[in-house]
CSV table of C-alpha atoms and ligand atoms in Angstrom, one decimal:
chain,number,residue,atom,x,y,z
A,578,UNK,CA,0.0,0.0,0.0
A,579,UNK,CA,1.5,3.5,-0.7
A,580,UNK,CA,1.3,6.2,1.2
A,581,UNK,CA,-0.9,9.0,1.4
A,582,UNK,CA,1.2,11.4,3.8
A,583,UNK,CA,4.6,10.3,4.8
A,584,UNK,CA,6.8,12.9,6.9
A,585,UNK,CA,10.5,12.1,7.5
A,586,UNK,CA,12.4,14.7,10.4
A,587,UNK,CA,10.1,17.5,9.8
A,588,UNK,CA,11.3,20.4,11.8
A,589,UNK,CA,9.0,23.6,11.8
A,590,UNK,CA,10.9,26.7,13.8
A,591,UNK,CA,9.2,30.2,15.0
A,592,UNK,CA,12.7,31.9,16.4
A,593,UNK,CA,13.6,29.7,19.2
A,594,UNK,CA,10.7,27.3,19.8
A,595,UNK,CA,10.5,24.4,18.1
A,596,UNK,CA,6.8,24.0,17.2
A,597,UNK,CA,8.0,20.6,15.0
A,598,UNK,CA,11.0,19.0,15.6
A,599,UNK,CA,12.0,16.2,13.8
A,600,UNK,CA,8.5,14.4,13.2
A,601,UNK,CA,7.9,10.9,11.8
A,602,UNK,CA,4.3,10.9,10.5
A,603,UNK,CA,2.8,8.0,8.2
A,604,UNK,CA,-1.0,7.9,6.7
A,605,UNK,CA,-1.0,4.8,4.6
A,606,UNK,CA,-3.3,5.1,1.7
A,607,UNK,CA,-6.8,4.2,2.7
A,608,UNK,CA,-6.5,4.4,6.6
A,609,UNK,CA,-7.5,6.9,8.8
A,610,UNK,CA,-5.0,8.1,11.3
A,611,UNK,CA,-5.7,10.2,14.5
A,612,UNK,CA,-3.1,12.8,15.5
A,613,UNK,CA,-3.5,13.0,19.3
A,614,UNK,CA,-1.4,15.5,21.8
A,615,UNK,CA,-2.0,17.9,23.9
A,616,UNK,CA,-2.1,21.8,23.6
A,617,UNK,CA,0.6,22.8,22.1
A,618,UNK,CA,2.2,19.3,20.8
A,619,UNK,CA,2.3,20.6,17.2
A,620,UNK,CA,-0.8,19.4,15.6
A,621,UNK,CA,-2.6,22.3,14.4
A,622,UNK,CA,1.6,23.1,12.7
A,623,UNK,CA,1.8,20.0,11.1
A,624,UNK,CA,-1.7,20.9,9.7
A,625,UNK,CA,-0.3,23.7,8.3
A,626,UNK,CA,3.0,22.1,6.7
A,627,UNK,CA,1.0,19.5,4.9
A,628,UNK,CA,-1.1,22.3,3.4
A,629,UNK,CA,1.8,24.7,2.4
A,630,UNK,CA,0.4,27.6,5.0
A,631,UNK,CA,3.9,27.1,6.7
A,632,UNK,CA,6.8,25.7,5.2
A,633,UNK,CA,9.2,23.4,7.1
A,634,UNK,CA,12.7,24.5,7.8
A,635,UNK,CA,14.3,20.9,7.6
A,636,UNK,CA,13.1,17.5,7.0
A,637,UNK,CA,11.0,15.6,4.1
A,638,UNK,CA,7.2,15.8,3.2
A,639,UNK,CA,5.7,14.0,0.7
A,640,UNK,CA,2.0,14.1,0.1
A,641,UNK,CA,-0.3,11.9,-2.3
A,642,UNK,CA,3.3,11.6,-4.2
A,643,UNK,CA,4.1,15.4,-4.6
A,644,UNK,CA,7.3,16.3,-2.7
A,645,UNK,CA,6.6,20.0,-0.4
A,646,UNK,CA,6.7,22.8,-0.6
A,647,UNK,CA,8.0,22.5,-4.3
A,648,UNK,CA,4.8,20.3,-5.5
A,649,UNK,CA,2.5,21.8,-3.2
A,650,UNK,CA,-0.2,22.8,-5.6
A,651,UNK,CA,-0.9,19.6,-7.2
A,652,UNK,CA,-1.1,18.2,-3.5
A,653,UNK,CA,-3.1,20.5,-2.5
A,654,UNK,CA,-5.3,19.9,-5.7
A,655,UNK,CA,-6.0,16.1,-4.6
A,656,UNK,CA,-6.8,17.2,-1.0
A,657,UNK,CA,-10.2,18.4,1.4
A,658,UNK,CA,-9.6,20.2,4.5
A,659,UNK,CA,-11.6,20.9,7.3
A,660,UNK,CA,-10.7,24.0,9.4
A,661,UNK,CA,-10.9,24.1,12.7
A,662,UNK,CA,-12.3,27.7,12.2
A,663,UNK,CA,-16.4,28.0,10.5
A,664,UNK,CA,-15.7,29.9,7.8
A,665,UNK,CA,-18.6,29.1,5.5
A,666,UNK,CA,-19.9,32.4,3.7
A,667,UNK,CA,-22.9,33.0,5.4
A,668,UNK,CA,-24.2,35.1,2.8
A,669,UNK,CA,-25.1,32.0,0.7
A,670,UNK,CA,-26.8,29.3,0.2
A,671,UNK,CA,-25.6,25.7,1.8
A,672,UNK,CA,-25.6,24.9,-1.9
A,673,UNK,CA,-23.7,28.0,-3.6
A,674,UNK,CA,-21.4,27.7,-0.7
A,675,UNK,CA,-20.3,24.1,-2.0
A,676,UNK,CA,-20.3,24.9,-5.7
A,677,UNK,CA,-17.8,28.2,-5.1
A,678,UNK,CA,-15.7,24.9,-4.0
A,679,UNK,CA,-16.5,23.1,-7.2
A,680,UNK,CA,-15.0,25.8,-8.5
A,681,UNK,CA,-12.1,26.4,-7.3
A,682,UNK,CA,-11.0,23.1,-7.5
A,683,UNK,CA,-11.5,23.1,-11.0
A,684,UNK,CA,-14.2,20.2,-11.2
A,685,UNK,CA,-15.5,20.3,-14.6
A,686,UNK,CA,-18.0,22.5,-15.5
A,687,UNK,CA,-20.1,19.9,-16.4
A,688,UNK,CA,-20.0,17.8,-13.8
A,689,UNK,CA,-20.6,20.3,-10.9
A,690,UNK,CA,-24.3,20.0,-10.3
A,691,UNK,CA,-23.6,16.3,-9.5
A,692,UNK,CA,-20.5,16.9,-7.7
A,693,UNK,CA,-22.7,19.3,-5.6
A,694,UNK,CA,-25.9,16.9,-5.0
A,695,UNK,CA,-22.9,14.0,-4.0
A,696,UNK,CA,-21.4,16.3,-0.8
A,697,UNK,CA,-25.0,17.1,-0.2
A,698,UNK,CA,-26.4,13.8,0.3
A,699,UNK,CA,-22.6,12.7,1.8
A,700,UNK,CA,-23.7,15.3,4.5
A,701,UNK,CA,-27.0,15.0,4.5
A,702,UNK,CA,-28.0,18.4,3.6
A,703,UNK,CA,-29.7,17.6,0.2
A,704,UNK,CA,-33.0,19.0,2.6
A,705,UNK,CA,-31.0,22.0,3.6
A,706,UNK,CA,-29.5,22.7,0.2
A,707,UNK,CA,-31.5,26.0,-0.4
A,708,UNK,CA,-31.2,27.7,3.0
A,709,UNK,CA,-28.5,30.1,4.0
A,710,UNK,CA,-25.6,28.8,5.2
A,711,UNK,CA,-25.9,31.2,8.5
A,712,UNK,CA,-29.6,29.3,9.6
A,713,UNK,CA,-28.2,26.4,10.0
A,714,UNK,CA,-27.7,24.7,13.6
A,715,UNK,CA,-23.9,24.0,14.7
A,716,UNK,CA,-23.6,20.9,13.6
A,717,UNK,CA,-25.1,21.3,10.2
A,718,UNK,CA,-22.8,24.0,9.5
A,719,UNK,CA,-19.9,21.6,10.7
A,720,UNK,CA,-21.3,18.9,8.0
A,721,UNK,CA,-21.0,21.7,5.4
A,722,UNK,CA,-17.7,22.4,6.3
A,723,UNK,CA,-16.6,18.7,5.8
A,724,UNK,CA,-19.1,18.4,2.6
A,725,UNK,CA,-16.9,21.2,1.3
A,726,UNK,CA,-14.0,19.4,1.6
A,727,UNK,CA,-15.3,16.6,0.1
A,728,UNK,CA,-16.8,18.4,-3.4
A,729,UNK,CA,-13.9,17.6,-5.7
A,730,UNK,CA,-13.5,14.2,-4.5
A,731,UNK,CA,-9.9,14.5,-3.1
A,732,UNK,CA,-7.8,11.6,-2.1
A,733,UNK,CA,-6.7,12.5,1.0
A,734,UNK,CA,-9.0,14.5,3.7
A,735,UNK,CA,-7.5,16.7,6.8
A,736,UNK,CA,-9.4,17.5,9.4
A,737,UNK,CA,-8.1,19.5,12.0
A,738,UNK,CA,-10.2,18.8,15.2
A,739,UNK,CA,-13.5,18.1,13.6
A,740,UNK,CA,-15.3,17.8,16.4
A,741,UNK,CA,-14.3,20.1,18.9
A,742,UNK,CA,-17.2,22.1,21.0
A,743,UNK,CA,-20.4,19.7,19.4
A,744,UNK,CA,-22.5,18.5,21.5
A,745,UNK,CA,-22.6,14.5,22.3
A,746,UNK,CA,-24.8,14.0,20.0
A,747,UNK,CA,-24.0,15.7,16.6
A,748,UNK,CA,-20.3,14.4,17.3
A,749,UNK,CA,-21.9,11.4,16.7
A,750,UNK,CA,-23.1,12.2,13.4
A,751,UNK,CA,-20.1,13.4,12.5
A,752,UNK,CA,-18.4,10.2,13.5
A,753,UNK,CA,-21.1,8.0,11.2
A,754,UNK,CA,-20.1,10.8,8.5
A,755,UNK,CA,-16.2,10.2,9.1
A,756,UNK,CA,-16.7,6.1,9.4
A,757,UNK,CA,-18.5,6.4,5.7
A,758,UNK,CA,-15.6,8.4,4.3
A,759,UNK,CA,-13.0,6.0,5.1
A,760,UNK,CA,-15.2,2.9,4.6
A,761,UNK,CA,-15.2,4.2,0.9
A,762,UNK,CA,-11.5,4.1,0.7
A,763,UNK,CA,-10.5,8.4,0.9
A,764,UNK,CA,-7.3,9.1,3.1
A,765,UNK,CA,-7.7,10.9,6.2
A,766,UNK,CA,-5.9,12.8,9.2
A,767,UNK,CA,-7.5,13.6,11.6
A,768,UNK,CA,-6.0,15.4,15.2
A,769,UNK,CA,-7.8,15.8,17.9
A,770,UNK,CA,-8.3,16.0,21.1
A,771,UNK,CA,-10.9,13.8,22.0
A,772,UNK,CA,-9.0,10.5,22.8
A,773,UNK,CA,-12.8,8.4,21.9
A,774,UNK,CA,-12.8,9.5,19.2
A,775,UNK,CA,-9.5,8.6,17.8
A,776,UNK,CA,-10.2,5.3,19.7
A,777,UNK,CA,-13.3,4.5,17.4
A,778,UNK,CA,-12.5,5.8,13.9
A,779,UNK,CA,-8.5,5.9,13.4
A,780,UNK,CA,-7.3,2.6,11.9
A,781,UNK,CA,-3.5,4.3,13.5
A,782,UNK,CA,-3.3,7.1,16.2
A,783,UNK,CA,0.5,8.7,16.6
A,784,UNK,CA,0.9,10.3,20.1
A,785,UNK,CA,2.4,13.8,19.5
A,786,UNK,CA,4.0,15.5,22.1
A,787,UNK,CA,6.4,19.1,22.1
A,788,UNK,CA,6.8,18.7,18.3
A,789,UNK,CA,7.6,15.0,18.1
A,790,UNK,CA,5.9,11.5,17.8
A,791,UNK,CA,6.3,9.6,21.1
A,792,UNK,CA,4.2,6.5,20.1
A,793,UNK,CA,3.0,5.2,16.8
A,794,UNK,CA,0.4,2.1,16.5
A,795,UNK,CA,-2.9,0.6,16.6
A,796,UNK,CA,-5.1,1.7,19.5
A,797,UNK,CA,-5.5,-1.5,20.2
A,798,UNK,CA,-1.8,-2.0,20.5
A,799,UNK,CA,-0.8,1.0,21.8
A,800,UNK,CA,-3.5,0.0,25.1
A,801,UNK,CA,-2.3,-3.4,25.5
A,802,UNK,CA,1.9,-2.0,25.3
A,803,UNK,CA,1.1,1.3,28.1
A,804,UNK,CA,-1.1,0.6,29.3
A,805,UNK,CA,-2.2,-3.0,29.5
A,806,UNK,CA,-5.6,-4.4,30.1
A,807,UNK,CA,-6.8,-3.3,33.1
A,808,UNK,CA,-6.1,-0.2,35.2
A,809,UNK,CA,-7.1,0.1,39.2
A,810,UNK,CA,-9.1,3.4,40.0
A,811,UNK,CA,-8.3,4.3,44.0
A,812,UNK,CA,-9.9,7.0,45.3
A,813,UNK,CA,-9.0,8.8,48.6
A,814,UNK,CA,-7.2,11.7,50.5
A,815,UNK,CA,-4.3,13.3,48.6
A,816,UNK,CA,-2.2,12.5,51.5
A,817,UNK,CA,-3.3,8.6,51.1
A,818,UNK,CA,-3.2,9.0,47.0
A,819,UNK,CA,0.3,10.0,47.3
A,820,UNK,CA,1.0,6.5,49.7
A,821,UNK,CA,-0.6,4.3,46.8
A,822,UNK,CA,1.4,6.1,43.6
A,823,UNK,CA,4.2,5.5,45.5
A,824,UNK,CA,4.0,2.3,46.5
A,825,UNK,CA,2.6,1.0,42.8
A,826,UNK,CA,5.5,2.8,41.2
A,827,UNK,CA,7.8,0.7,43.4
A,828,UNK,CA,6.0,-2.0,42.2
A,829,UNK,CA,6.9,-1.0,38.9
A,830,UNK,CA,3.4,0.0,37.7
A,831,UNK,CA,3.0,3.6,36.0
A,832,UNK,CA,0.3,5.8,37.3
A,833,UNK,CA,-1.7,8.7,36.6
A,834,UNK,CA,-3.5,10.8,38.7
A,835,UNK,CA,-7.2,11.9,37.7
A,836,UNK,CA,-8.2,14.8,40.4
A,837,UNK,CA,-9.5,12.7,43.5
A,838,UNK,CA,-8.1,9.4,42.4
A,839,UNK,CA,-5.2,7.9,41.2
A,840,UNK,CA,-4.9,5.3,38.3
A,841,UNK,CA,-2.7,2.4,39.0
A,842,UNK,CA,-2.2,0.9,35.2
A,843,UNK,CA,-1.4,-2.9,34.3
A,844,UNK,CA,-2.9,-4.7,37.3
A,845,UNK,CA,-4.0,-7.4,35.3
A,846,UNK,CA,-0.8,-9.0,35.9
A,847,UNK,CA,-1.6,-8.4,39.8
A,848,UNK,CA,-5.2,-9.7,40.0
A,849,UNK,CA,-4.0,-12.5,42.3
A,850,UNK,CA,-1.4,-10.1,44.9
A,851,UNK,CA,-4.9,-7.4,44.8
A,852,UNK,CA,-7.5,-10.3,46.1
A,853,UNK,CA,-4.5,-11.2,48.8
A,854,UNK,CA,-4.7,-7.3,49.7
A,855,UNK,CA,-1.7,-6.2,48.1
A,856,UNK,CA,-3.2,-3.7,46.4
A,857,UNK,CA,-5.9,-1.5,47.9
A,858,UNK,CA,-9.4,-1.6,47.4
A,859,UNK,CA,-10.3,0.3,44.1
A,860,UNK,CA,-12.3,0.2,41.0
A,861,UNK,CA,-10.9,-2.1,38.4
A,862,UNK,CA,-11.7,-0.9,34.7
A,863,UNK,CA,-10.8,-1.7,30.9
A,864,UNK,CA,-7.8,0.5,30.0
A,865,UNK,CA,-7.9,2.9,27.2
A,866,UNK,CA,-6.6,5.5,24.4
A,867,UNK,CA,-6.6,8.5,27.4
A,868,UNK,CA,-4.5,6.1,29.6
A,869,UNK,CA,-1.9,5.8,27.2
A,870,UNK,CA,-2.1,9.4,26.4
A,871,UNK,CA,-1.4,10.6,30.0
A,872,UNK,CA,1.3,8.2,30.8
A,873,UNK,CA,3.3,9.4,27.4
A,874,UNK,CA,2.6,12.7,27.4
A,875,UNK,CA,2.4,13.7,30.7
A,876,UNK,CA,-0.5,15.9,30.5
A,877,UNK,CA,-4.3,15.4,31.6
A,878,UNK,CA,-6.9,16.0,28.7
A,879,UNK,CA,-8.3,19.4,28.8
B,1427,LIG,P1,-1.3,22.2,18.9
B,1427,LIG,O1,-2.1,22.3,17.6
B,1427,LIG,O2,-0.9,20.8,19.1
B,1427,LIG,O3,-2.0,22.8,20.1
B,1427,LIG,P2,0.4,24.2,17.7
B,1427,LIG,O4,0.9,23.6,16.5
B,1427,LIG,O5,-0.7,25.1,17.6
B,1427,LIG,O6,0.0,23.0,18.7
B,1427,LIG,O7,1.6,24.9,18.5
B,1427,LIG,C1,2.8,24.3,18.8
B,1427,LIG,C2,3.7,25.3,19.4
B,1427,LIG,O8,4.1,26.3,18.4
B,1427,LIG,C3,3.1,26.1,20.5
B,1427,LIG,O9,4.0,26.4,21.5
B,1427,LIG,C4,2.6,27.4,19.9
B,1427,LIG,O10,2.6,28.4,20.8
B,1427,LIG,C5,3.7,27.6,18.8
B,1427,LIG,N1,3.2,28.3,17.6
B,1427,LIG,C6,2.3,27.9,16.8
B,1427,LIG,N2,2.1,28.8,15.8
B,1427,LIG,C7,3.0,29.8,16.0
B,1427,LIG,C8,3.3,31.0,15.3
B,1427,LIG,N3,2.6,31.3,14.2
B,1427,LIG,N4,4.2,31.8,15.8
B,1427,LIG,C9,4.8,31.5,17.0
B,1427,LIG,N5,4.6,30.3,17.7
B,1427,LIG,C10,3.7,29.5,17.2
């Protein structure tokens, strides 16, 4: 399988801060990877590099084949992106705002119209088509955004934290509308900050932290290597929290703490030493994505 984004060293300076330094990123064709860190790790920067609004100071970027910055253009030609920012013109239509896309990414005259009436039933917003773009609800207009993206049928889609601020519920939608994407075979990257949702649709997540990829992998695999299978919630005083991190940590368990508990990971392993009391009492759960996250990166999800 070739690869639809493959970054080799990429450094990205702004005088002395490194915003991206020396990244390793891979989007096999077809997959959907999920670009997880926290504030400030670099994503929204690496966004930018792979669509030319920055260009990198050292290291290699190749995208759908076309080497950056110097090929840029026809990259950016195969590509949809969804900003993080809504900025439909909301002065037209839900429809004229997807065919000033059509547009300008040159689909063919003739073939416009259907290219429209594709992103609008992709989006479901073949009921909306007529209305102005500034009527619609939140997450209608964040389905237009992505439908946008989508009109000239590119190869490869970035979306730069698609879902942030939606409510529960039209983040689901937009995860059904992200699911359908890649089940039809388009390219995507994804960051975000919402590790469930890199958990459900990235077929890949690489952990970014100050500028750099600190773990690469299946979210499957990256649980089972951090984190293992089963992490031990204990919940007390800070003075007592601080007795239990230490003594798991001797034990050679990593931890995180999560406000009035602290999260003793891997106790799988331990099940038999817990029920003989060598671990406190606790709530044992499945571990996931955000224990990995913390434990690489350090930081607690905003
Ligand atoms: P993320 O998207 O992961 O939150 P960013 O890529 O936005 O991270 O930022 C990475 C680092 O680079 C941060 O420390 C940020 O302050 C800095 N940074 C980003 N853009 C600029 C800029 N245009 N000028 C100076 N510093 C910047």
């Amino acid at each position: 399988m070739g690869s639809a984004i493959s970054l080799r060293g990429v450094v990205k300076r702004y005088g002395d801060l490194r915003a991206v330094d020396g990244l390793d990123l891979d989007v096999p064709e077809g997959s959907c990877v999920g670009l997880l860190g926290p504030n400030g790790a670099g994503k929204s920067t690496t966004m930018k590099l792979l669509t030319a609004q920055a260009i990198a100071d050292a290291g290699e970027l190749v995208v759908l084949g076309c080497v950056l910055p110097g090929e840029s253009k026809q990259a950016r030609a195969q590509m949809g992106v969804v900003p993080q920012l809504d900025n439909l013109d909301t002065t037209l239509s839900v429809r004229d705002n997807l065919r000033v896309f059509a547009r300008l990414y040159r689909v063919a005259k003739g073939e416009r119209e259907a290219a429209v009436r594709g992103a609008l039933e992709l989006a479901t917003l073949t009921d909306r088509a007529d209305e102005r773009a500034d009527k619609l609800s939140g997450g209608m207009r964040r389905r237009l955004l992505i439908a946008r993206a989508l009109v000239h049928r590119p190869r490869l889609v970035l979306m730069d934290e698609p879902t942030v601020g939606l409510d529960p519920q039209v983040r689901q939608e937009l995860w059904a509308l992200i699911a359908r994407l890649r089940s039809e075979g388009t390219s995507i990257l994804m960051s975000t900050h919402y590790i469930d949702e890199a958990e459900r649709l990235a077929d890949s997540v690489t952990i970014m932290s100050h500028g750099k990829a600190v773990s690469v992998g299946e979210p499957g695999a990256l649980i089972a290597e951090h984190a293992g299978r089963e992490v031990l919630e204990v919940y007390g005083p800070p003075d007592r929290l601080r007795s239990v991190e230490a003594d798991a940590q001797a034990r050679g368990h990593a931890t995180r703490r999560t406000g009035t508990s602290v999260a003793i990971l891997g106790v799988e392993a331990a099940r038999s030493d817990a029920t003989n009391g060598t671990f406190p009492e606790g709530h044992r759960r499945a571990a996931n994505l955000e224990d990995v996250f913390v434990h690489l990166t350090g930081e607690e999800i905003a």
